[in-house]
Structure formats: C-alpha cells, structure tokens
C-alpha atoms as a printed R data frame, in Angstrom:
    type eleno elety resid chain resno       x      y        z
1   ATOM     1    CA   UNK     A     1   5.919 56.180 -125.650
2   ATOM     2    CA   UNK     A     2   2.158 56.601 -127.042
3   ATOM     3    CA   UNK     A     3  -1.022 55.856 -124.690
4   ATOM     4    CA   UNK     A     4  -3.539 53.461 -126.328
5   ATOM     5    CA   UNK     A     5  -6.779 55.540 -127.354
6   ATOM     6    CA   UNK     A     6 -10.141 54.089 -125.405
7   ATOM     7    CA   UNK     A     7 -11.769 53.090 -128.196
8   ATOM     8    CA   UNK     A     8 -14.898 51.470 -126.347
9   ATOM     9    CA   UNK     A     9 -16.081 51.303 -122.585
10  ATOM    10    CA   UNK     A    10 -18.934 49.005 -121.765
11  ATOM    11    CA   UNK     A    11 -20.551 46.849 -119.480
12  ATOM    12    CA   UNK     A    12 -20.611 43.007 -119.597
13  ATOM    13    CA   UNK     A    13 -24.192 41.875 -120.222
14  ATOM    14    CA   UNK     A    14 -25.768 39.154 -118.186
15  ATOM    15    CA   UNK     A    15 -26.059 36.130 -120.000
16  ATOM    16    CA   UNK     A    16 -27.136 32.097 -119.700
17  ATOM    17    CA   UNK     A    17 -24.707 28.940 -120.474
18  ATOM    18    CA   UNK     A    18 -24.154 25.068 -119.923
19  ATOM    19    CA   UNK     A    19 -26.952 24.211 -117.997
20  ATOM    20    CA   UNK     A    20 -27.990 27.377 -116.498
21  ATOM    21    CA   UNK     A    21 -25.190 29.004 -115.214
22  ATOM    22    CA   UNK     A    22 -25.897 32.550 -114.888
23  ATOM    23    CA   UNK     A    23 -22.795 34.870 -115.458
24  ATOM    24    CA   UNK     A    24 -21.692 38.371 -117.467
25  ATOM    25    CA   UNK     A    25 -20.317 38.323 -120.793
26  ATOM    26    CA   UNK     A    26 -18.056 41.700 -121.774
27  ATOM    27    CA   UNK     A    27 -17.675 39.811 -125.432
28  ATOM    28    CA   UNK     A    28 -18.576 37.005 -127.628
29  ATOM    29    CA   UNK     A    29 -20.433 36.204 -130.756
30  ATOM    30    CA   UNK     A    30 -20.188 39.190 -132.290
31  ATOM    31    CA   UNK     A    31 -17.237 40.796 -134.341
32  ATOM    32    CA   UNK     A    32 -14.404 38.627 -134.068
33  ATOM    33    CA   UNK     A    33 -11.996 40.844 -135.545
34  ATOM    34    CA   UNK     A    34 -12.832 43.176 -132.516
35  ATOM    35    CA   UNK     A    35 -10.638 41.141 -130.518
36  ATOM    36    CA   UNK     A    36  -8.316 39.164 -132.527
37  ATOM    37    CA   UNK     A    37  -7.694 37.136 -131.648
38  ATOM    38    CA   UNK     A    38 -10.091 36.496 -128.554
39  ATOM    39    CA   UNK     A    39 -13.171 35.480 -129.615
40  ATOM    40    CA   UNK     A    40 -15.045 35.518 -125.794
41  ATOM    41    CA   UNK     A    41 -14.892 36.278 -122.260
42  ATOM    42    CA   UNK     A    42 -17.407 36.047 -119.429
43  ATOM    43    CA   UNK     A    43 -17.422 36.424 -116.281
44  ATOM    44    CA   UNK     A    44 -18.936 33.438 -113.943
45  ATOM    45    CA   UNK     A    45 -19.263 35.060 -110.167
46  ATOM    46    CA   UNK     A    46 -22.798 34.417 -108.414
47  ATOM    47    CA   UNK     A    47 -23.597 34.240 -104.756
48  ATOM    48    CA   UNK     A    48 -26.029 31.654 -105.132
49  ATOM    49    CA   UNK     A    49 -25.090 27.676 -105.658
50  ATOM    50    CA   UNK     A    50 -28.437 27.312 -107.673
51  ATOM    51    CA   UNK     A    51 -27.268 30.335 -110.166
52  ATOM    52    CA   UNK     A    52 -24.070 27.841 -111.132
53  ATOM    53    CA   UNK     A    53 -24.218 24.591 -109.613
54  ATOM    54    CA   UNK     A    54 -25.614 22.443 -112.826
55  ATOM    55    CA   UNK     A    55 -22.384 23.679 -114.765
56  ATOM    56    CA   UNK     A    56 -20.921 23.082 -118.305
57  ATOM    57    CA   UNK     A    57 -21.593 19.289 -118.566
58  ATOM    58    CA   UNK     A    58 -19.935 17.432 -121.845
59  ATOM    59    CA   UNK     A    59 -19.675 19.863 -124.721
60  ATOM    60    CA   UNK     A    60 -17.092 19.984 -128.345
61  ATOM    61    CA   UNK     A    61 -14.390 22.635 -128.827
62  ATOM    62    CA   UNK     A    62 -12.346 22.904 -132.153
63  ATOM    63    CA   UNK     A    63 -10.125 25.063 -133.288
64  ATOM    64    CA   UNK     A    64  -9.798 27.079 -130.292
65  ATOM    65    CA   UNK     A    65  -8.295 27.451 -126.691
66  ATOM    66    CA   UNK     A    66 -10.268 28.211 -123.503
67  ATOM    67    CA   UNK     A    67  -8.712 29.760 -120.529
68  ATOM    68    CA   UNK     A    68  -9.948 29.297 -117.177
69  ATOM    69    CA   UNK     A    69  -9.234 31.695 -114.656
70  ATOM    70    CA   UNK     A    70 -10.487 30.822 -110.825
71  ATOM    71    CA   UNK     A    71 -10.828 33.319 -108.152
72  ATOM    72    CA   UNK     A    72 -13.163 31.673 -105.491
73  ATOM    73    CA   UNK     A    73 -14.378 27.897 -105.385
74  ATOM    74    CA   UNK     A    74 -13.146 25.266 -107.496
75  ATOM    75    CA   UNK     A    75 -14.077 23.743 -111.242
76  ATOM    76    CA   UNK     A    76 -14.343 20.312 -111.377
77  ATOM    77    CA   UNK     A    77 -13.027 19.436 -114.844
78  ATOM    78    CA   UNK     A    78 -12.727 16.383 -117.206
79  ATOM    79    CA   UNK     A    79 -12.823 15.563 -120.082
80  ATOM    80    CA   UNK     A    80 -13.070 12.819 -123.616
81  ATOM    81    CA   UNK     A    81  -9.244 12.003 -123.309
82  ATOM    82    CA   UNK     A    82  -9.340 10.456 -119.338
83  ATOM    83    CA   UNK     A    83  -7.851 14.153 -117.812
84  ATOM    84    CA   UNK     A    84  -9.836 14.694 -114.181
85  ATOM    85    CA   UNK     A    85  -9.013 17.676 -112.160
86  ATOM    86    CA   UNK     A    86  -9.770 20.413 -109.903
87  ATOM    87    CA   UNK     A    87  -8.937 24.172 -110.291
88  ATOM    88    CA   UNK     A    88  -8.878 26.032 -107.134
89  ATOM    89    CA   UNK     A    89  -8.637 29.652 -106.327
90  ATOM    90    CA   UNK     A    90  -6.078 30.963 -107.822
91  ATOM    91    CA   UNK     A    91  -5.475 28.597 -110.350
92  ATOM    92    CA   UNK     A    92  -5.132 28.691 -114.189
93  ATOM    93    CA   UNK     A    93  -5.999 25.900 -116.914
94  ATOM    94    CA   UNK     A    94  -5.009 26.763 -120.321
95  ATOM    95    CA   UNK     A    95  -7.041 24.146 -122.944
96  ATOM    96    CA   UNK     A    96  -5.958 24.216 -126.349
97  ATOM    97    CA   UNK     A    97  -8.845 22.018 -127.798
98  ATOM    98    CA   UNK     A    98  -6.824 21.939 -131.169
99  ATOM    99    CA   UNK     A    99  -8.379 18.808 -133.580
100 ATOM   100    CA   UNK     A   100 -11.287 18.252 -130.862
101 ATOM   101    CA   UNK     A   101 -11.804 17.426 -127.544
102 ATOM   102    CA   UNK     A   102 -14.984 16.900 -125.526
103 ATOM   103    CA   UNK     A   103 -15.004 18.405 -122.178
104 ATOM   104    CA   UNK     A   104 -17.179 19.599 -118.661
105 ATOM   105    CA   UNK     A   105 -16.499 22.069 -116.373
106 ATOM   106    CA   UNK     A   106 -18.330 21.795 -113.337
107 ATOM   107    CA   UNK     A   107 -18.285 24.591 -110.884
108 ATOM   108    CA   UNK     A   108 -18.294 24.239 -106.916
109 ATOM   109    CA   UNK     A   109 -18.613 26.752 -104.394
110 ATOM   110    CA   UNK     A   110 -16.466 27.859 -102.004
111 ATOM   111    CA   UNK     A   111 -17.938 27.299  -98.039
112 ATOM   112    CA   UNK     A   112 -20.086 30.166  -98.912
113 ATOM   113    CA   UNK     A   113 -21.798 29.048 -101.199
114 ATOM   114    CA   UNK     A   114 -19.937 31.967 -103.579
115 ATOM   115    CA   UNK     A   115 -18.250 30.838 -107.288
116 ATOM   116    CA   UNK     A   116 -16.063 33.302 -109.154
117 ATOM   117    CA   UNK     A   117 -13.894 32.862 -112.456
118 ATOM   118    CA   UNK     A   118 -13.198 34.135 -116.021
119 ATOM   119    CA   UNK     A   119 -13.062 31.972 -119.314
120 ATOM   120    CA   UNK     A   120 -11.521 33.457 -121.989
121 ATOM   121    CA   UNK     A   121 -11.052 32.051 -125.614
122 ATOM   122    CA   UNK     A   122  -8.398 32.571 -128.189
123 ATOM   123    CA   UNK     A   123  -8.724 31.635 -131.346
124 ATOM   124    CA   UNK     A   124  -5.988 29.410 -133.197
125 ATOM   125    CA   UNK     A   125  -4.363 29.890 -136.556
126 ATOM   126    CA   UNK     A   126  -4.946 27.606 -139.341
127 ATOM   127    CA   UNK     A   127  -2.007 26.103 -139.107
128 ATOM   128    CA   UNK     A   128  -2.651 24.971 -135.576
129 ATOM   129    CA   UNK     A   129  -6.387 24.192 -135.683
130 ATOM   130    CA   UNK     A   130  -5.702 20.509 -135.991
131 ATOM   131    CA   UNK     A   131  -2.849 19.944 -133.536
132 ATOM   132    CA   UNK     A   132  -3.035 17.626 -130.444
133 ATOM   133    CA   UNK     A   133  -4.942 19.098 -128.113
134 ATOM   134    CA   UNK     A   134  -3.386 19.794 -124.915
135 ATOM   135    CA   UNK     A   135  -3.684 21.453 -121.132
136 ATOM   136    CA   UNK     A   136  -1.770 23.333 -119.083
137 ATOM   137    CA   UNK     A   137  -2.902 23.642 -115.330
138 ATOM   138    CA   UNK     A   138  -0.893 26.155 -112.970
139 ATOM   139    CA   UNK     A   139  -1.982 26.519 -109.714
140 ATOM   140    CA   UNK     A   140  -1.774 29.569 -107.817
141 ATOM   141    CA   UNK     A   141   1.277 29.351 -106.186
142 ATOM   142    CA   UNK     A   142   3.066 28.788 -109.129
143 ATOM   143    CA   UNK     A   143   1.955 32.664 -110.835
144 ATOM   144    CA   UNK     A   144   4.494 35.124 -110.335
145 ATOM   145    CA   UNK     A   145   3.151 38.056 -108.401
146 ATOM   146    CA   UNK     A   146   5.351 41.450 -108.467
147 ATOM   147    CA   UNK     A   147   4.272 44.141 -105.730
148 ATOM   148    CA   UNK     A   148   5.516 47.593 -106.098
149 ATOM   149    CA   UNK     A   149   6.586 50.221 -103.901
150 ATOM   150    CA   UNK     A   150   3.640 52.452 -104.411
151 ATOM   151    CA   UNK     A   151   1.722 48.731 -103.688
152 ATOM   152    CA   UNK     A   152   0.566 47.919 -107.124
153 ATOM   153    CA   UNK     A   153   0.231 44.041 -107.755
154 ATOM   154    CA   UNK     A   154   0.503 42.601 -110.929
155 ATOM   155    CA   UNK     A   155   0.483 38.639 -111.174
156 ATOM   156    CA   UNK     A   156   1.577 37.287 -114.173
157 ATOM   157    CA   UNK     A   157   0.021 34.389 -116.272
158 ATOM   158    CA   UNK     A   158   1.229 34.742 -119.414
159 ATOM   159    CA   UNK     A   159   3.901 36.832 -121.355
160 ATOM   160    CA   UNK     A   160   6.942 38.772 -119.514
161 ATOM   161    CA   UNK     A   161   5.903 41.850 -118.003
162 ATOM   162    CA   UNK     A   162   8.221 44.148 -115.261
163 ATOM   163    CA   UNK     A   163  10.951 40.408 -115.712
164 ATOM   164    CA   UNK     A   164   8.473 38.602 -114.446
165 ATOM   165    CA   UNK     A   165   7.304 35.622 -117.115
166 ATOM   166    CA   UNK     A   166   4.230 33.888 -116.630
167 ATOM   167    CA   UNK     A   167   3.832 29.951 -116.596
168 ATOM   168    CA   UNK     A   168   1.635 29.716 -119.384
169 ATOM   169    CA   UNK     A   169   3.747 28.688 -122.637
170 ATOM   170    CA   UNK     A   170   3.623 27.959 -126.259
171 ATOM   171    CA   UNK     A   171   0.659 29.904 -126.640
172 ATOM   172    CA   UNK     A   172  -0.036 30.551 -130.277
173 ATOM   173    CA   UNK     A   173  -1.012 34.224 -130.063
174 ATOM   174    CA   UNK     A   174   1.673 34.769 -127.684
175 ATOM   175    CA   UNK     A   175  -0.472 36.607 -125.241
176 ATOM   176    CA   UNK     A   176   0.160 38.645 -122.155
177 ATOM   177    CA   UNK     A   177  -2.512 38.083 -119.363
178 ATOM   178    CA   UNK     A   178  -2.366 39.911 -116.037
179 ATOM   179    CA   UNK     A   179  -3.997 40.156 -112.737
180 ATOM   180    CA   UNK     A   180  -3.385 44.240 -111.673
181 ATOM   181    CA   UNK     A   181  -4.827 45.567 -107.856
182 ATOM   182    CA   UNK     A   182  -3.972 49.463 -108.100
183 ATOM   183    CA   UNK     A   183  -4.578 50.592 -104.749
184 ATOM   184    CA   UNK     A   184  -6.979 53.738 -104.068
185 ATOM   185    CA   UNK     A   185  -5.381 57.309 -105.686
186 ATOM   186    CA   UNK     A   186  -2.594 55.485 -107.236
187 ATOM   187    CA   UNK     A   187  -2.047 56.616 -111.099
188 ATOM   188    CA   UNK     A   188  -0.348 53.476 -112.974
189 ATOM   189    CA   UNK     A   189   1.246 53.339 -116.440
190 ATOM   190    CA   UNK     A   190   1.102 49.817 -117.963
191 ATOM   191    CA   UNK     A   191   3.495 49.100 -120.942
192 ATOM   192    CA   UNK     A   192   1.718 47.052 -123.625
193 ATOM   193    CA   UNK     A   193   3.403 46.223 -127.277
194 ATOM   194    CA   UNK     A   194   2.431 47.935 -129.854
195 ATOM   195    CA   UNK     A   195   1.430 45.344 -132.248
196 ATOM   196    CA   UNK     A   196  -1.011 43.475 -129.674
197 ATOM   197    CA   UNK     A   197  -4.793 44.475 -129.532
198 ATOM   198    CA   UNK     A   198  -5.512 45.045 -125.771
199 ATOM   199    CA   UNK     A   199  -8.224 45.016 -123.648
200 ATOM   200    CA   UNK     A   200  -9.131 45.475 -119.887
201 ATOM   201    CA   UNK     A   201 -11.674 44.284 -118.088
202 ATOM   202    CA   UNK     A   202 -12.692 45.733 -114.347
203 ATOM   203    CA   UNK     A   203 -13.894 43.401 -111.629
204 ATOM   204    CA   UNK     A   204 -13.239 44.705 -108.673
205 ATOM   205    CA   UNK     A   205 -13.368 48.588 -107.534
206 ATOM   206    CA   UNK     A   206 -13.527 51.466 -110.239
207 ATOM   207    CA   UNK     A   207 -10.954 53.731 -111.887
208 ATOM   208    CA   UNK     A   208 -10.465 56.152 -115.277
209 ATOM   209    CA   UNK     A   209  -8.395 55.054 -117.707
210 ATOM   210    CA   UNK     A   210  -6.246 57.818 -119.548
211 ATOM   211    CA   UNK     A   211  -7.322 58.253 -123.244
212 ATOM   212    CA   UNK     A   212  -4.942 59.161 -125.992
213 ATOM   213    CA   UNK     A   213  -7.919 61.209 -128.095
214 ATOM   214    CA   UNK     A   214  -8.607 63.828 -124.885
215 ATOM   215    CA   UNK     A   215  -5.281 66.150 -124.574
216 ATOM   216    CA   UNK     A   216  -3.403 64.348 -121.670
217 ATOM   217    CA   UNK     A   217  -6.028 62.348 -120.670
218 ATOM   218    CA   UNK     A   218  -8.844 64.559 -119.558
219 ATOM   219    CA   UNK     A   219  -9.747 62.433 -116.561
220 ATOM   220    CA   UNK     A   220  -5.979 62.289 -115.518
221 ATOM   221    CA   UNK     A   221  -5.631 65.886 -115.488
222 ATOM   222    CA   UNK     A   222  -8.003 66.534 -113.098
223 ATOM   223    CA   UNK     A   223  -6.141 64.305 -110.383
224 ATOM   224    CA   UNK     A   224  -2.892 66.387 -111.493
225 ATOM   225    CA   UNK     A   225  -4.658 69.582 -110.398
226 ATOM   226    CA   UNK     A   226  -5.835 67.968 -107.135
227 ATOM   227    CA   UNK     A   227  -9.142 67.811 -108.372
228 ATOM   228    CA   UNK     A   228 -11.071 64.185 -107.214
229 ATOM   229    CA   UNK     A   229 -12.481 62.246 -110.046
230 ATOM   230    CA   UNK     A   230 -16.163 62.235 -110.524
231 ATOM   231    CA   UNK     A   231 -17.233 58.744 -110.168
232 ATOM   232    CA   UNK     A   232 -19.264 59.306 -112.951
233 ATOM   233    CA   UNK     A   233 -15.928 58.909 -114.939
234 ATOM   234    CA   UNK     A   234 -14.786 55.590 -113.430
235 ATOM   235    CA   UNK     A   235 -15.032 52.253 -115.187
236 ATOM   236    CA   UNK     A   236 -16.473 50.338 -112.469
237 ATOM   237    CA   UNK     A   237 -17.381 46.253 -111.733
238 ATOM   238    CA   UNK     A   238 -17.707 44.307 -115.366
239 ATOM   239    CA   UNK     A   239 -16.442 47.144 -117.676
240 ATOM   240    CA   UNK     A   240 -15.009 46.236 -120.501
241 ATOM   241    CA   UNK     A   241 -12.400 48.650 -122.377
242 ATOM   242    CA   UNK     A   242 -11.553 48.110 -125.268
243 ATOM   243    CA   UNK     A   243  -7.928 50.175 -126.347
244 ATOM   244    CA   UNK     A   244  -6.509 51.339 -129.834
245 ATOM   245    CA   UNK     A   245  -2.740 51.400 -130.875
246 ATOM   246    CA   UNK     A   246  -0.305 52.126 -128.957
247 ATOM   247    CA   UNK     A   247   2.419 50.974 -126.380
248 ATOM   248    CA   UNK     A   248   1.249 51.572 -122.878
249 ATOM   249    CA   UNK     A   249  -1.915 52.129 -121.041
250 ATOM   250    CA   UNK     A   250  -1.988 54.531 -117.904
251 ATOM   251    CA   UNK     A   251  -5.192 54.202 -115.455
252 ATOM   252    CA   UNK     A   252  -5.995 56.357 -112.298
253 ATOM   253    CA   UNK     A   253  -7.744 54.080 -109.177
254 ATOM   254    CA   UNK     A   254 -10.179 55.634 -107.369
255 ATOM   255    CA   UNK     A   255 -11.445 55.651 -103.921
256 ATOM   256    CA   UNK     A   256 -11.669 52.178 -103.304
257 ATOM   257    CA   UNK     A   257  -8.689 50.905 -105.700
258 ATOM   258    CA   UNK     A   258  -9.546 48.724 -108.399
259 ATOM   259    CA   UNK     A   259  -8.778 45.343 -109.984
260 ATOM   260    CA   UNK     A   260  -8.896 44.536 -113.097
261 ATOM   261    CA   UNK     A   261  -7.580 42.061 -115.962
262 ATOM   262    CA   UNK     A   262  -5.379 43.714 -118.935
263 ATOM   263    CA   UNK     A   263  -4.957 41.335 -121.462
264 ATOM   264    CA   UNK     A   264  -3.211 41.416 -125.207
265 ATOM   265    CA   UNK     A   265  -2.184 38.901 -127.888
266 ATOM   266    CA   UNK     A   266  -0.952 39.354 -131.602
267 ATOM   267    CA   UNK     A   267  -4.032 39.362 -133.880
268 ATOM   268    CA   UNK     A   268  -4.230 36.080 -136.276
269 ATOM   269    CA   UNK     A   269  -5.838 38.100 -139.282
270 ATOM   270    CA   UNK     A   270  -7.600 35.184 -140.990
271 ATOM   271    CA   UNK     A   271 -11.413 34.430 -142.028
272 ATOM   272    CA   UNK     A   272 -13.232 33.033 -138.837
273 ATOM   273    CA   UNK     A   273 -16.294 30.406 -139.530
274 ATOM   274    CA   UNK     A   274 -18.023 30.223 -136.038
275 ATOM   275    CA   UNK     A   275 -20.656 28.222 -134.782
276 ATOM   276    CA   UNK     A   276 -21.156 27.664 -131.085
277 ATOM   277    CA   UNK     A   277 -17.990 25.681 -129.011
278 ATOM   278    CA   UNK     A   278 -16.411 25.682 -132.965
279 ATOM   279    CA   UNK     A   279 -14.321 27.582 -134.562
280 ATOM   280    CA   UNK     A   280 -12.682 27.423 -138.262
281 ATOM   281    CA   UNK     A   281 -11.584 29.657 -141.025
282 ATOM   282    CA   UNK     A   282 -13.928 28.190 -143.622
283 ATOM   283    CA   UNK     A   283 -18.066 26.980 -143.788
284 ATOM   284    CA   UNK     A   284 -16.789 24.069 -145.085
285 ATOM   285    CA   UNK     A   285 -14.176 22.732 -141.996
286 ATOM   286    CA   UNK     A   286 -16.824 24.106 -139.823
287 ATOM   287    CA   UNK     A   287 -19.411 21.652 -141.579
288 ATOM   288    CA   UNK     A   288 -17.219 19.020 -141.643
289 ATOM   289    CA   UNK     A   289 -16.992 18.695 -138.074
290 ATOM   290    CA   UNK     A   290 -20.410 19.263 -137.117
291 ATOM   291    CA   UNK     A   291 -21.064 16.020 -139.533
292 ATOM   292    CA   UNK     A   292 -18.192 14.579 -137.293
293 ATOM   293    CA   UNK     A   293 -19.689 14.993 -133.650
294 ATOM   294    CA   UNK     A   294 -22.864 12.922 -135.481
295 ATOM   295    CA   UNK     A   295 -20.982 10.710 -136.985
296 ATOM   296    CA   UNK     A   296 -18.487 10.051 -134.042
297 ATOM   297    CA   UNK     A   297 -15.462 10.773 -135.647
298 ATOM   298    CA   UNK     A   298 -15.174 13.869 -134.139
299 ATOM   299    CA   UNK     A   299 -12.158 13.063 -131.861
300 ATOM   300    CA   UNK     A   300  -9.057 11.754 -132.861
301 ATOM   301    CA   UNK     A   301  -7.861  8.431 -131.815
302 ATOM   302    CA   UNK     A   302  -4.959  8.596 -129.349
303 ATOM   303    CA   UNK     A   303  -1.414  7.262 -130.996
C-alpha cells in the first residue's frame, strides 16, 4: 500500500453567488486539471436567513453535473423540464445537466434560521456532454452508513467503499464520495484507488493528515510516541487538501474529532472551454451555446 502525498492544504475562500448567497469556495475557476475532473466546490453554511435566503434563481448548465449535498435546511429546487422538489437534511441530488437544462435552487432554513450544504461539479466527457439530462435524488435514509468498532462513520454516496455501495449510479467519472466522522484520537487509514485524483475537504472539527513526502508521516509519528498534536498542525473547518498518487489516505483526529468529505473520481483528460454555469471542450461549442440561451434554442425539446 502507498499513502497519497499532501500536495496542497488550504482554506476555502469566502465568496458571493445567485443572488447573494454568501458561502466558502475550497475550488473553482481556476485550474481545471487540478481536479479532474471536478471543476468546483463550495460550501453554503450561514447562520443568517438574509446571508442565503434570495438563492440561485433560474440559471443554464451544460456539459456538466452538479451535486448537491444537504446537511441542515432544505433546497427548494426546480427546474426548465417541470421537476419540483425539496432536498432535506441529509439528502443528495445528483444533476447531470448534459445538452442543457435551466434550473433554481432555492435554499430554506432550518427552524433556526441556519442553512448548510455542499455543491460540487464534475465535469462530463465529450462523449456525454450532449446526453439527456437527468436527476437523481436520494434522500437520507436511503445512504448507507457503516460505523466501526473504534466508532468511525463513513456514509456512502457514491462508489463501493468497506461493501458498502452508494445510491448514486451511472456516474460518468465513476466517483467515490463519502461522509467520514473520526472521533477524537482516533488514527484512520482510508483506501482510495490509485488511478483517482482525491481530495478532502474538512467541515467539522480538525485533524493531520499523514503525508507520504515526511518519513512516516511526521505529524503521525508524534501521536505514535504519545506526543499530542500541535493544533497548529491540524487541518481545521473549510480546509481543503488536495492528495497526490497513491492508494490510501491515513488521517489522525484531534481533540474534538473531525468530519470531513473525501472525495475521488477518474480524471477525463480532455481540453476544458469554461465560461460561467458552461462547460465544453472547445471555444467554439462553448460559443455556440451562449448564442443558444439568446436565441432560445438552448434546451432541447422533450421526445
């Protein structure tokens, strides 16, 4: 087995969207190789109704799936082809947007007042672009959760992990997307293939994840000796780490536990032509649709 190197720790940055909803993004609009192939995730979690009420109201995606990830309150969703809904806490909507699709997400609080959830997108393959776009909601009770012995949870969304499989299918990177609690003092190897680029992403808590380039992982060794970890060296609330190749990833919690997101998928590899809720693999198909959203062509007529 080989730990994946930490090849990047740092901290989402807080950011504007829709209509003024105030949230952290850990990455977006920048590199999308970085990733590959996620192209964005933020972090929507305020206290405040006024910091998220006014939502995502009707926007275009292309090329792309979104994946919408609720921990407290509910998003109020529809969207151009007649789908209504509600995601609750808990709950999981995976939107392939695929040819095009015009959609709002509108975010409600829970009876305090307090809104949490991730989006994350994933970028599709060339081949797939123009498919039928598509959703899958899965509510919460329908996520496996496994609980080990040392009381480690892990709930599954996507991908098999521990022979658990997650209810999201037919996902073109194939990804693996898990919830992991590690309680306080517990050390915790994660497997993770090889030929997936990984990332974490801490919300809850802190901890020190083990890195391949320090002999045995520097901060690990110091809990093997008995020694407790500075909490300088924890990756706390909205930390982002970013991991190299390699087939598992092994994290030490600290005094509170921690909670974070590890997520992976097989990179796509192909040119990326970006522009806002749009992505393609050439200036041209990205030009081509912007001329379609003025031209109202833009979505394809149901068959």
């Amino acid at each position: 087995m080989s730990l994946r190197p930490t090849l990047e720790t740092r901290r989402a940055t807080p950011t504007m969207e829709g209509a003024g909803v105030k949230l952290h993004r850990a990455f977006g609009f920048q590199d999308p190789s970085e990733l590959d192939p996620f192209l964005l995730f933020d972090d929507f979690r305020n206290e405040r109704p006024q910091d998220f009420e006014k939502g995502f109201p009707w926007h275009p995606h292309r090329g792309i799936e979104t994946i919408t990830y609720v921990l407290e309150g509910t998003v109020e969703h529809s969207d151009s082809l007649g789908n209504t809904g509600n995601l609750g806490a808990g709950d999981v909507q995976w939107m392939t947007a695929g040819s095009g699709i015009m959609h709002q997400e509108m975010p409600r609080g829970n009876a305090k007042g307090q809104m949490h959830g991730f989006q994350l997108w994933g970028n599709l393959p060339s081949s797939q672009k123009m498919t039928a776009p598509r959703y899958q909601d899965v509510t919460s009770a329908d996520i496996p959760e496994i609980i080990e012995d040392d009381g480690t949870r892990v709930r599954v969304i996507t991908g098999d992990f521990w022979g658990k499989t997650g209810p999201v299918d037919g996902i073109a990177a194939d990804p693996q997307y898990l919830d992991v609690t590690v309680p306080a003092g517990v050390k915790k190897t994660f497997p993770v293939d090889t030929y997936r680029r990984a990332f974490a992403y801490v919300f809850q808590g802190a901890g020190a994840f083990a890195d391949a380039s320090a002999p045995s992982g520097v901060l690990l060794e110091k809990e093997v000796a008995g020694q407790e970890l500075n909490i300088r060296d924890l990756s706390g609330d909205r930390t982002l780490i970013r991991f190299g190749t390699g087939d598992e990833v092994t994290v030490q919690a600290g005094p509170e536990g921690m909670r974070f997101l590890l997520i992976s998928g097989a990179p796509i590899d192909e040119p990326v032509a970006w522009h806002g809720p749009i992505v393609m693999n050439t200036r041209a198909e990205l030009e081509r649709a912007f001329a379609e959203l003025r031209n109202g062509t833009f979505i394809a007529p149901a068959h």
